Coordinates of C-alpha atoms in Angstrom, one line a residue:
Chain M
M191 CA -70.6 111.9 -120.5
M192 CA -69.4 113.5 -116.8
K193 CA -73.0 115.8 -115.5
Y194 CA -71.8 118.8 -113.3
F195 CA -73.9 119.7 -109.7
K196 CA -73.7 123.7 -109.9
H197 CA -74.2 124.0 -106.7
M198 CA -75.8 127.6 -106.2
L199 CA -76.0 129.6 -102.2
D200 CA -78.0 132.3 -102.2
G201 CA -78.4 133.4 -105.6
V202 CA -74.3 132.6 -105.8
V203 CA -72.5 129.5 -107.5
A204 CA -71.4 128.2 -104.8
N205 CA -69.1 125.4 -106.4
Y206 CA -69.3 122.5 -108.9
Q207 CA -69.3 119.2 -108.0
P208 CA -68.5 115.8 -110.2
E209 CA -72.1 113.4 -109.9
G210 CA -70.8 110.7 -108.3
S211 CA -67.7 112.3 -106.5
N212 CA -67.2 114.1 -103.4
T213 CA -65.1 116.5 -105.6
F214 CA -66.4 120.4 -105.1
I215 CA -64.8 123.1 -107.7
P216 CA -64.4 126.5 -107.4
P217 CA -66.0 128.5 -109.7
V218 CA -62.5 130.7 -110.6
P219 CA -60.8 131.0 -113.8
G220 CA -56.9 129.9 -113.2
N221 CA -58.2 126.5 -111.3
T222 CA -57.4 123.6 -113.9
D223 CA -61.1 121.6 -113.1
Y224 CA -62.9 124.6 -113.8
N225 CA -61.1 125.6 -117.1
N226 CA -61.2 121.8 -118.3
M227 CA -64.8 121.7 -117.1
I228 CA -66.3 124.8 -118.9
A229 CA -64.3 123.6 -122.2
E230 CA -66.0 120.4 -122.2
I231 CA -68.8 122.5 -121.7
E232 CA -68.6 124.8 -124.2
G233 CA -65.5 123.1 -126.0
G234 CA -62.2 124.3 -125.9
Y235 CA -59.0 123.0 -125.2
L236 CA -57.7 121.2 -121.6
T237 CA -55.3 122.5 -119.8
N238 CA -53.2 119.7 -121.0
G239 CA -53.9 121.3 -124.4
D240 CA -56.3 118.5 -125.9
S241 CA -59.4 119.7 -127.3
V242 CA -62.8 118.4 -126.1
A243 CA -65.9 119.3 -128.4
A244 CA -69.2 121.0 -127.1
G245 CA -71.6 119.2 -124.3
T246 CA -69.1 116.9 -123.1
S247 CA -70.6 117.4 -120.5
T248 CA -73.7 118.8 -118.9
I249 CA -74.6 120.5 -116.0
E250 CA -77.9 120.4 -113.3
E251 CA -78.0 123.5 -111.3
V252 CA -78.6 122.6 -107.8
D253 CA -79.8 125.1 -105.2
D254 CA -78.5 124.6 -101.5
T255 CA -79.3 127.4 -99.6
P256 CA -81.2 127.2 -96.3
E257 CA -85.1 126.9 -96.6
Chain H
M15 CA 46.0 162.9 -113.3
P16 CA 44.9 158.5 -113.2
Y17 CA 42.6 157.9 -110.2
I18 CA 44.5 155.8 -107.3
G19 CA 43.0 152.8 -107.4
K20 CA 38.9 151.4 -108.8
S21 CA 38.8 153.6 -111.5
P22 CA 34.9 154.7 -111.2
V23 CA 32.8 153.0 -113.1
T24 CA 30.1 156.4 -113.9
G25 CA 31.5 160.1 -113.8
N26 CA 32.9 162.0 -116.4
Y27 CA 36.2 163.7 -115.0
N28 CA 38.4 166.2 -117.5
S29 CA 40.4 168.8 -118.5
L30 CA 39.7 172.3 -120.2
D31 CA 41.1 173.9 -122.9
D32 CA 42.7 176.2 -122.2
I33 CA 41.2 180.2 -122.7
S34 CA 43.1 182.2 -121.2
G35 CA 43.7 183.2 -125.4
S36 CA 40.8 184.5 -126.2
F37 CA 41.7 187.2 -122.5
N38 CA 41.5 190.8 -123.2
S39 CA 40.7 192.0 -119.8
S40 CA 37.2 193.1 -121.1
T41 CA 35.5 189.6 -122.1
T42 CA 34.1 187.9 -119.4
T43 CA 32.3 185.2 -121.6
F44 CA 33.6 181.6 -122.9
N45 CA 33.0 179.1 -124.0
L46 CA 33.9 175.8 -122.4
L47 CA 35.7 173.5 -124.4
V48 CA 37.2 169.4 -123.8
N49 CA 39.3 167.4 -125.9
S50 CA 40.0 170.1 -128.5
G51 CA 37.2 171.2 -129.1
T52 CA 34.0 169.0 -127.4
A53 CA 30.7 171.8 -126.1
L54 CA 31.0 171.1 -121.8
T55 CA 28.1 171.5 -120.5
P56 CA 28.5 172.0 -117.0
V57 CA 25.7 170.5 -114.7
R58 CA 26.3 173.5 -112.2
A59 CA 29.3 175.9 -111.1
E60 CA 30.6 174.2 -108.3
A61 CA 31.2 171.2 -110.9
L62 CA 33.9 172.9 -112.1
I63 CA 38.0 173.9 -110.6
I64 CA 38.7 177.2 -112.5
S65 CA 42.1 179.0 -112.3
I66 CA 42.7 182.5 -113.1
N67 CA 46.8 183.0 -112.6
G68 CA 47.1 180.2 -110.5
V69 CA 44.5 181.8 -107.9
I70 CA 41.2 179.3 -108.1
Q71 CA 38.3 181.1 -107.8
E72 CA 35.1 180.8 -106.3
P73 CA 31.9 178.7 -107.5
T74 CA 28.9 181.2 -108.1
T75 CA 30.8 184.7 -106.8
D76 CA 34.7 184.6 -109.2
F77 CA 32.5 182.7 -112.2
T78 CA 29.0 181.5 -113.6
V79 CA 27.7 178.5 -115.8
S80 CA 24.9 178.8 -118.7
A81 CA 24.8 176.1 -120.8
A82 CA 28.2 175.4 -122.3
T83 CA 29.8 179.1 -121.3
I84 CA 31.9 180.6 -118.7
T85 CA 30.7 183.8 -117.3
F86 CA 34.0 185.4 -114.9
T87 CA 32.9 188.7 -113.1
T88 CA 36.4 190.1 -113.8
A89 CA 37.4 189.8 -117.2
P90 CA 41.2 188.3 -117.6
A91 CA 43.7 190.0 -118.3
S92 CA 45.8 189.0 -121.6
T93 CA 48.2 188.3 -119.5
D94 CA 46.1 186.0 -117.6
T95 CA 46.6 182.2 -117.8
F96 CA 44.4 179.4 -116.6
F97 CA 43.4 175.8 -116.1
G98 CA 40.1 174.1 -115.5
V99 CA 38.6 170.5 -114.1
V100 CA 35.6 169.3 -115.0
L101 CA 34.7 167.3 -111.6
G102 CA 31.5 165.4 -112.8
Q103 CA 28.7 165.4 -115.5
Q104 CA 25.7 164.6 -116.1
L105 CA 25.3 160.3 -117.9
D106 CA 22.7 159.0 -118.8
V107 CA 22.5 155.9 -115.7
A108 CA 23.3 152.3 -117.3
V109 CA 20.3 150.5 -118.7
P110 CA 19.6 147.5 -116.2
S111 CA 19.7 144.0 -118.1
D112 CA 17.6 142.3 -118.1
G113 CA 15.3 140.4 -115.6
T114 CA 17.3 141.8 -112.8
V115 CA 15.0 144.6 -110.5
S116 CA 13.9 142.8 -108.6
T117 CA 10.7 143.2 -106.4
A118 CA 12.0 144.1 -103.5
K119 CA 14.5 146.6 -105.8
I120 CA 11.0 148.3 -106.0
A121 CA 9.7 150.4 -103.1
D122 CA 5.5 149.6 -101.7
G123 CA 3.2 151.4 -103.2
A124 CA 5.3 153.0 -106.2
V125 CA 3.4 150.7 -109.3
T126 CA 0.8 152.6 -109.4
M127 CA -2.7 152.7 -112.6
A128 CA -1.1 154.4 -114.4
K129 CA 2.1 152.2 -115.2
L130 CA -0.3 149.0 -115.0
G131 CA -2.3 150.4 -118.0
E132 CA -6.3 150.3 -118.4
T133 CA -5.7 146.4 -119.8
V134 CA -4.4 143.7 -116.6
T135 CA -3.6 140.4 -118.6
V136 CA -3.7 137.5 -115.9
A137 CA -1.9 134.9 -116.9
K138 CA -4.2 131.2 -116.5
G139 CA -5.0 129.0 -114.2
G140 CA -5.4 125.2 -114.7
T141 CA -2.2 122.8 -114.5
G142 CA 1.3 123.3 -114.7
A143 CA 0.3 127.9 -115.6
T144 CA 0.2 130.5 -112.8
T145 CA -3.3 130.9 -110.9
A146 CA -4.8 134.8 -110.8
A147 CA -3.1 136.7 -108.7
A148 CA -5.8 138.1 -105.6
G149 CA -5.7 142.9 -105.9
F150 CA -8.5 142.2 -108.0
T151 CA -9.8 144.6 -105.9
A152 CA -7.3 147.0 -107.3
L153 CA -8.8 147.6 -110.0
A154 CA -11.9 149.3 -109.9
S155 CA -11.6 151.6 -112.5
T156 CA -10.0 149.1 -114.9
Q157 CA -10.7 146.2 -116.1
A158 CA -9.0 142.4 -115.5
T159 CA -9.1 140.6 -118.1
V160 CA -8.3 136.3 -117.1
G161 CA -8.4 133.3 -119.5
D162 CA -11.7 131.4 -119.9
G163 CA -10.3 128.1 -118.6
S164 CA -13.0 125.5 -118.5
A165 CA -14.4 122.9 -116.0
A166 CA -11.4 121.0 -116.2
A167 CA -8.6 123.8 -115.9
P168 CA -11.0 126.7 -114.4
A169 CA -9.5 130.2 -115.0
I170 CA -9.3 131.7 -111.8
T171 CA -8.0 129.5 -108.8
S172 CA -7.0 129.2 -105.6
S173 CA -3.9 127.5 -105.2
T174 CA -1.6 124.9 -107.0
A175 CA -3.3 122.1 -104.8
S176 CA -6.9 123.0 -105.8
A177 CA -5.8 123.0 -109.7
D178 CA -9.3 121.4 -111.0
S179 CA -11.5 123.6 -108.9
G180 CA -12.5 127.1 -109.0
I181 CA -13.9 130.1 -111.5
Y182 CA -13.9 130.0 -115.1
F183 CA -15.6 131.7 -117.6
P184 CA -17.5 129.3 -120.5
A185 CA -19.3 131.0 -122.5
A186 CA -20.1 135.2 -123.1
D187 CA -21.4 136.3 -119.7
T188 CA -21.2 133.5 -118.1
I189 CA -19.4 132.9 -115.1
G190 CA -19.1 128.6 -114.0
M191 CA -18.2 127.3 -111.0
V192 CA -16.0 123.9 -110.1
S193 CA -15.5 121.6 -107.6
G194 CA -13.2 119.2 -108.7
G195 CA -13.5 119.0 -112.5
T196 CA -16.4 119.6 -112.6
E197 CA -18.8 122.2 -113.1
Q198 CA -21.3 123.1 -110.5
F199 CA -23.2 125.8 -110.6
R200 CA -22.6 128.2 -113.6
F201 CA -24.7 132.4 -113.4
G202 CA -25.6 133.5 -117.0
S203 CA -26.8 136.7 -119.2
N204 CA -30.6 134.8 -117.8
P205 CA -30.4 134.5 -114.3
I206 CA -31.7 132.3 -112.1
P207 CA -35.1 133.3 -110.8
G208 CA -34.6 133.5 -107.3
S209 CA -31.3 131.6 -107.0
R210 CA -33.6 128.2 -107.8
K211 CA -31.2 126.5 -109.9
N212 CA -33.7 123.3 -111.2
L213 CA -37.0 123.8 -111.9
V214 CA -38.5 121.4 -111.5
T215 CA -40.1 121.2 -107.8
N216 CA -39.6 117.5 -107.1
G217 CA -37.2 116.4 -109.0
N218 CA -35.7 114.2 -106.6
F219 CA -38.9 112.3 -105.9
D220 CA -38.7 112.9 -102.6
I221 CA -42.3 114.0 -101.1
W222 CA -45.3 111.5 -102.5
Q223 CA -48.4 113.3 -100.0
R224 CA -51.0 111.1 -101.5
G225 CA -49.8 107.9 -101.5
T226 CA -46.7 105.6 -102.8
S227 CA -48.3 102.5 -105.6
F228 CA -50.8 104.1 -107.9
S229 CA -51.7 101.9 -110.8
T230 CA -55.8 104.1 -112.4
G231 CA -53.7 105.8 -114.7
T232 CA -54.0 109.4 -116.1
E233 CA -53.1 111.2 -112.2
Y234 CA -50.7 112.1 -110.2
T235 CA -48.2 110.0 -108.4
A236 CA -44.7 111.8 -106.8
D237 CA -45.8 115.1 -106.5
A238 CA -45.6 117.2 -109.6
W239 CA -45.6 114.5 -111.2
R240 CA -48.8 113.3 -113.2
W241 CA -48.8 109.4 -114.7
I242 CA -50.1 109.4 -118.3
G243 CA -52.3 105.8 -118.6
T244 CA -55.3 103.5 -118.7
A245 CA -57.2 101.9 -116.4
G246 CA -54.5 98.6 -116.3
S247 CA -52.2 99.3 -118.4
G248 CA -49.7 99.2 -115.1
A249 CA -48.8 100.7 -111.7
V250 CA -46.2 103.6 -110.9
S251 CA -45.2 103.7 -107.0
R252 CA -41.6 104.5 -105.4
Q253 CA -38.9 102.8 -104.8
T254 CA -35.4 103.2 -102.8
F255 CA -32.8 103.4 -104.0
T256 CA -30.1 101.0 -102.0
V257 CA -28.2 103.2 -99.4
G258 CA -24.8 104.4 -100.6
Q259 CA -25.1 102.9 -104.5
T260 CA -23.1 105.3 -106.4
D261 CA -25.0 104.5 -109.8
V262 CA -27.0 107.3 -108.8
P263 CA -24.7 110.3 -107.9
G264 CA -26.0 112.6 -104.6
N265 CA -27.4 109.6 -102.4
P266 CA -30.9 109.9 -104.1
T267 CA -33.6 108.2 -101.1
Y268 CA -35.9 107.5 -103.9
Y269 CA -36.8 107.2 -107.8
W270 CA -40.2 105.7 -109.6
R271 CA -40.7 103.3 -111.0
A272 CA -43.2 102.8 -113.5
T273 CA -44.8 98.6 -114.0
V274 CA -46.3 98.0 -117.8
G275 CA -49.2 96.3 -117.8
T276 CA -50.5 95.1 -120.8
G277 CA -47.3 95.3 -123.3
D278 CA -46.0 96.9 -125.5
V279 CA -47.3 100.3 -124.4
A280 CA -45.5 103.5 -123.7
V281 CA -44.7 104.8 -120.3
V282 CA -46.0 108.9 -119.7
L283 CA -44.5 110.8 -117.4
L284 CA -44.7 115.1 -117.0
T285 CA -44.6 117.7 -115.0
S286 CA -45.2 121.5 -115.1
I287 CA -43.0 124.6 -113.9
E288 CA -45.4 127.2 -113.1
G289 CA -45.0 130.3 -115.6
V290 CA -44.9 129.5 -119.2
G291 CA -41.8 132.9 -119.2
H292 CA -39.3 130.4 -117.4
G293 CA -37.3 129.6 -120.6
A294 CA -38.3 131.5 -123.2
G295 CA -36.5 132.4 -125.6
V296 CA -33.1 130.8 -124.7
P297 CA -31.5 127.4 -123.4
V298 CA -32.7 125.3 -120.8
T299 CA -30.8 122.0 -120.0
V300 CA -33.1 118.9 -118.9
S301 CA -31.3 115.5 -117.1
L302 CA -32.7 113.7 -115.5
W303 CA -31.1 109.5 -114.5
A304 CA -33.0 106.5 -116.2
K305 CA -33.2 102.7 -116.2
A306 CA -35.5 100.3 -116.9
S307 CA -36.3 96.2 -117.0
E308 CA -35.2 96.2 -120.6
T309 CA -33.6 98.5 -123.3
T310 CA -35.9 100.8 -124.8
G311 CA -34.8 103.9 -125.3
W312 CA -37.3 107.6 -125.6
L313 CA -40.0 108.1 -127.9
D314 CA -38.7 111.1 -130.8
G315 CA -40.7 113.5 -132.3
D316 CA -43.1 115.5 -130.7
S317 CA -44.5 113.2 -128.5
G318 CA -41.4 112.0 -127.3
P319 CA -39.7 113.9 -124.6
T320 CA -40.1 117.7 -124.9
L321 CA -40.5 121.0 -123.5
V322 CA -43.9 122.3 -124.0
Q323 CA -45.2 126.0 -123.3
R324 CA -48.7 126.4 -122.2
Y325 CA -50.5 129.5 -122.2
G326 CA -53.1 129.1 -120.1
T327 CA -57.3 129.8 -120.3
G328 CA -57.5 132.4 -123.0
G329 CA -53.9 131.8 -124.2
S330 CA -51.8 131.2 -126.7
T331 CA -52.0 127.4 -128.8
A332 CA -49.1 125.8 -127.2
T333 CA -45.6 125.3 -128.7
R334 CA -43.0 122.4 -128.0
V335 CA -39.6 122.2 -128.6
Q336 CA -38.4 118.9 -128.6
L337 CA -35.4 116.8 -126.6
D338 CA -32.6 115.6 -128.4
G339 CA -29.1 114.6 -127.2
T340 CA -28.6 111.7 -125.5
F341 CA -32.4 111.2 -125.0
Q342 CA -32.9 110.5 -129.2
S343 CA -28.7 109.1 -129.7
Q344 CA -28.3 106.8 -126.5
S345 CA -30.5 103.7 -125.1
I346 CA -32.7 103.4 -121.7
T347 CA -30.6 100.0 -120.5
T348 CA -31.1 97.7 -117.0
S349 CA -28.0 100.5 -116.0
W350 CA -28.7 103.9 -114.8
Q351 CA -27.2 106.4 -117.6
K352 CA -27.3 110.0 -117.1
F353 CA -29.9 111.6 -120.2
V354 CA -28.8 116.0 -121.3
A355 CA -30.5 117.6 -123.6
T356 CA -30.2 120.5 -125.1
A357 CA -33.6 123.0 -126.1
T358 CA -35.4 126.5 -126.4
P359 CA -38.2 126.8 -125.4
G360 CA -39.7 129.9 -128.1
S361 CA -39.4 133.6 -127.4
I362 CA -43.8 134.3 -125.8
S363 CA -43.3 138.1 -126.8
G364 CA -46.5 138.6 -129.0
K365 CA -47.8 136.1 -127.2
T366 CA -50.6 136.1 -125.1
V367 CA -50.6 134.9 -122.1
G368 CA -53.7 133.7 -119.6
A369 CA -54.1 132.4 -116.0
G370 CA -52.7 128.9 -116.0
N371 CA -49.9 129.1 -117.8
F372 CA -46.8 126.3 -117.2
L373 CA -43.4 125.5 -118.7
E374 CA -44.5 121.0 -119.3
L375 CA -41.2 118.1 -119.8
Y376 CA -43.1 115.6 -121.1
L377 CA -41.8 112.8 -120.9
Q378 CA -42.6 109.3 -123.2
T379 CA -41.0 105.9 -123.9
D380 CA -40.9 104.3 -127.3
A381 CA -44.4 101.6 -127.4
D382 CA -42.0 98.5 -126.3
L383 CA -42.1 96.9 -122.9
A384 CA -42.8 94.0 -122.2
S385 CA -45.4 93.2 -120.3
S386 CA -44.2 93.6 -115.8
A387 CA -41.0 95.5 -117.6
T388 CA -40.9 98.5 -115.6
L389 CA -39.2 101.7 -116.3
D390 CA -37.3 104.0 -113.2
I391 CA -36.8 107.5 -113.4
A392 CA -34.7 109.3 -111.1
Q393 CA -33.3 113.1 -110.0
V394 CA -35.0 114.8 -112.7
Q395 CA -33.6 118.9 -113.4
I396 CA -34.6 121.9 -115.8
E397 CA -32.1 124.6 -115.7
Y398 CA -31.5 127.4 -117.8
G399 CA -27.9 127.5 -119.7
S400 CA -26.4 124.7 -122.0
V401 CA -24.7 122.4 -119.8
A402 CA -25.9 120.0 -117.0
T403 CA -24.4 120.9 -114.0
S404 CA -24.4 118.2 -111.2
F405 CA -28.4 117.5 -109.9
D406 CA -30.0 119.7 -107.4
A407 CA -33.0 118.1 -105.1
G408 CA -34.2 122.5 -104.3
G409 CA -33.7 122.6 -100.8
D410 CA -33.8 120.3 -98.2
I411 CA -37.7 117.9 -98.0
G412 CA -39.1 120.7 -96.2
T413 CA -38.6 123.5 -98.6
I414 CA -40.0 121.0 -101.5
L415 CA -42.4 119.9 -99.4
N416 CA -43.8 123.4 -98.9
K417 CA -42.9 124.0 -102.2
C418 CA -45.8 121.3 -103.3
Y419 CA -48.3 122.5 -100.8
R420 CA -48.7 125.7 -103.6
Y421 CA -50.3 122.9 -105.8
Y422 CA -51.8 120.0 -103.6
E423 CA -52.2 119.0 -100.2
R424 CA -53.8 116.0 -97.8
L425 CA -55.3 116.6 -94.4
T426 CA -54.2 112.8 -93.3
P427 CA -55.1 112.3 -89.5
N428 CA -52.6 110.0 -88.6
T429 CA -54.5 105.5 -88.0
A430 CA -54.9 106.7 -84.1
T431 CA -58.5 106.8 -83.3
N432 CA -60.8 109.5 -83.6
Q433 CA -57.6 111.4 -84.7
A434 CA -59.3 115.1 -84.6
I435 CA -59.2 117.1 -88.4
F436 CA -60.1 120.1 -86.7
Q437 CA -62.5 122.1 -84.6
A438 CA -66.0 122.8 -85.9
Y439 CA -69.3 124.3 -84.6
N440 CA -72.5 123.0 -84.4
V441 CA -74.9 125.0 -86.9
T442 CA -78.3 123.1 -86.7
S443 CA -79.4 120.0 -84.6
T444 CA -78.0 118.1 -88.5
V445 CA -75.0 120.7 -89.8
A446 CA -71.2 120.9 -88.2
S447 CA -68.9 123.5 -90.2
G448 CA -65.8 124.6 -89.1
I449 CA -63.3 126.4 -91.2
F450 CA -60.1 124.2 -92.9
N451 CA -56.6 126.2 -93.1
Y452 CA -55.0 125.0 -95.6
T453 CA -51.4 126.3 -97.4
H454 CA -51.4 129.6 -99.1
K455 CA -52.0 127.8 -102.9
R456 CA -51.8 128.7 -107.1
V457 CA -55.4 129.8 -107.5
A458 CA -59.0 129.1 -105.2
P459 CA -58.2 125.4 -105.3
T460 CA -60.1 121.8 -106.1
L461 CA -61.6 120.2 -102.5
T462 CA -62.3 116.3 -102.5
F463 CA -63.9 114.8 -99.1
T464 CA -63.7 111.2 -98.4
A465 CA -66.8 109.5 -98.2
G466 CA -69.1 111.4 -95.9
A467 CA -69.3 108.4 -94.0
T468 CA -65.2 108.5 -92.6
F469 CA -65.7 111.6 -90.8
E470 CA -67.8 111.5 -87.7
V471 CA -68.8 114.9 -85.2
R472 CA -67.5 114.4 -81.6
H473 CA -70.3 117.1 -79.9
Q474 CA -70.4 116.9 -75.9
T475 CA -70.4 113.5 -74.9
T476 CA -71.7 111.7 -78.6
T477 CA -70.3 111.1 -81.7
A478 CA -72.1 111.2 -85.2
V479 CA -70.8 109.1 -87.9
C480 CA -71.1 112.4 -91.1
T481 CA -73.5 111.3 -94.1
A482 CA -72.4 113.6 -95.8
A483 CA -68.7 115.9 -96.2
A484 CA -68.6 119.3 -98.2
L485 CA -67.7 122.5 -99.4
S486 CA -69.6 125.0 -98.2
G487 CA -70.0 127.4 -100.9
S488 CA -66.9 128.5 -102.9
S489 CA -63.2 128.0 -101.3
D490 CA -60.5 130.4 -101.7
E491 CA -56.9 130.0 -101.5
D492 CA -56.3 130.4 -98.0
R493 CA -59.1 128.8 -95.9
C494 CA -62.5 127.3 -96.5
L495 CA -65.7 126.4 -95.4
C496 CA -66.6 123.0 -95.0
N497 CA -70.0 121.5 -93.9
F498 CA -70.2 117.8 -92.4
T499 CA -74.1 116.4 -92.4
V500 CA -75.0 113.9 -89.5
S501 CA -79.0 112.0 -89.2
S502 CA -79.8 113.9 -85.9
G503 CA -77.8 114.4 -81.9
L504 CA -76.1 117.9 -82.8
T505 CA -77.3 120.6 -80.8
G506 CA -77.3 124.6 -83.0
G507 CA -74.5 127.0 -81.7
Q508 CA -72.1 124.7 -79.8
G509 CA -68.7 123.7 -80.4
C510 CA -67.5 120.4 -82.2
V511 CA -64.8 118.2 -82.9
I512 CA -64.7 117.3 -86.7
R513 CA -62.9 113.4 -86.1
R514 CA -61.4 110.5 -88.1
N515 CA -63.6 107.2 -88.0
D516 CA -61.4 105.1 -87.3
T517 CA -63.0 101.9 -89.7
D518 CA -62.0 104.1 -92.6
T519 CA -58.9 106.0 -94.3
T520 CA -60.4 109.5 -94.4
Y521 CA -58.8 113.0 -95.9
I522 CA -59.5 115.9 -97.7
E523 CA -57.8 116.6 -100.6
V524 CA -56.4 120.6 -101.7
S525 CA -55.5 120.4 -105.8
A526 CA -54.7 123.4 -107.8
E527 CA -52.5 121.6 -110.1
L528 CA -51.7 123.1 -112.8
Q529 CA -52.9 120.5 -115.1

């Protein structure tokens, strides 16, 4: 199971970061990584056509807004 | 009286029948007869010599003619004598014998379109036949018909010395361009978008931004080429052709190689063409060169070589069409061979097309390669039409690289010490931010940084190794803001440079791949 950190900035979703990586995914439909992440969380199809069950990945919200 | 000398070939000289018997001092009009009763219609009055009582009568003054009659101004008396001669007569010109009217006998410009008719058939070119004549522009408002010809004998060629180079017509609404007996290009009823012949972006395996060897499995290798495997299943590497080799035409530089890890596994490779509409409902032809270290084949069925139409986010379920042709009839051997198959992806009419849709070329071998066996692939092409024409890389290296940048770009400073990456400014004493501009991407890309410690911030005389490198906010198609964190030492509001930490490999990946 993959966990994504959902980075929030000033109350807006900034990006998603797969745990343990230095990768940052913009919250933009059409971005392959974003679409696959949503499929892993909600269930559906990956961009390569493979089906994936809901809950395959989870999200943990992180607020990056400077204090 | 007979002619003196050679008789005229044409003409109609004759004596008129005597009409004096009808003279009566009142009648002025008489029938003109020759040869004892045959009506004569003279061309004009001047064609006759008429004598009354030995006095020559003046044409049109003393007499006129109309059809086959003569009318005297003064009615001859019954005692008058008469004789008349016809000097010439209208007659049909002889029909020239077949094949005797030469070009020189026809005045320049005398042959009009009306004389040519609405359809002009030009002899088919090729060996032993006349080539199509110039001057088609003169037929602007009409139709010129040329034989279909073939790749070996084009319908239109420029000279008999180049009888195997020219133009031919391979199918309805299709024109083929031929050189040396081989079709090089064709225009069809489905024009090649933007004159792009090969739909594959990096079909010549020229661009390898991510490196030249891979072993993870399920990763992009050469740009646009995704290897599907599992960890430990083998490796992929870039291989270089021997300069001047002739096994694969066109002097390609590189080819793609998979080296099998654990035996009896398949090699899977795919690439994506942005836009599911490519080839939809019309024939496209896939061609590539391949060899292996031992004989194998392409997998048969839907999991073998196929074209897959993927309809993007929220789009219709993917559809696929198998590549048959020599992919199924021909083994992969230890020698380079060209594999060709034509397929017609389904129409996209009625389909739901979402963001990120594409046409996928999926290649999979039989799962029978032994451990350490290799599979080599070169010059992959997908083109419109049902014929595999000569390979087209899609432009020069720079052009292909820029096409690749639309989907992936890696910012890699060279190995020089402290190589600068881009300018930034100090937001606080611990964070420097810089705008990273990249080539316009298909969609807002995913950013991947190497570890924070691979970067450093140079501020005035201070150098600080980063503890983190991250995307700040989101990205867009052209740029993003990056944050580089250090433990301390920066002065807020001042400029700085983000550099490579010279002890590490450093890069930033920008990915907007289709899958």
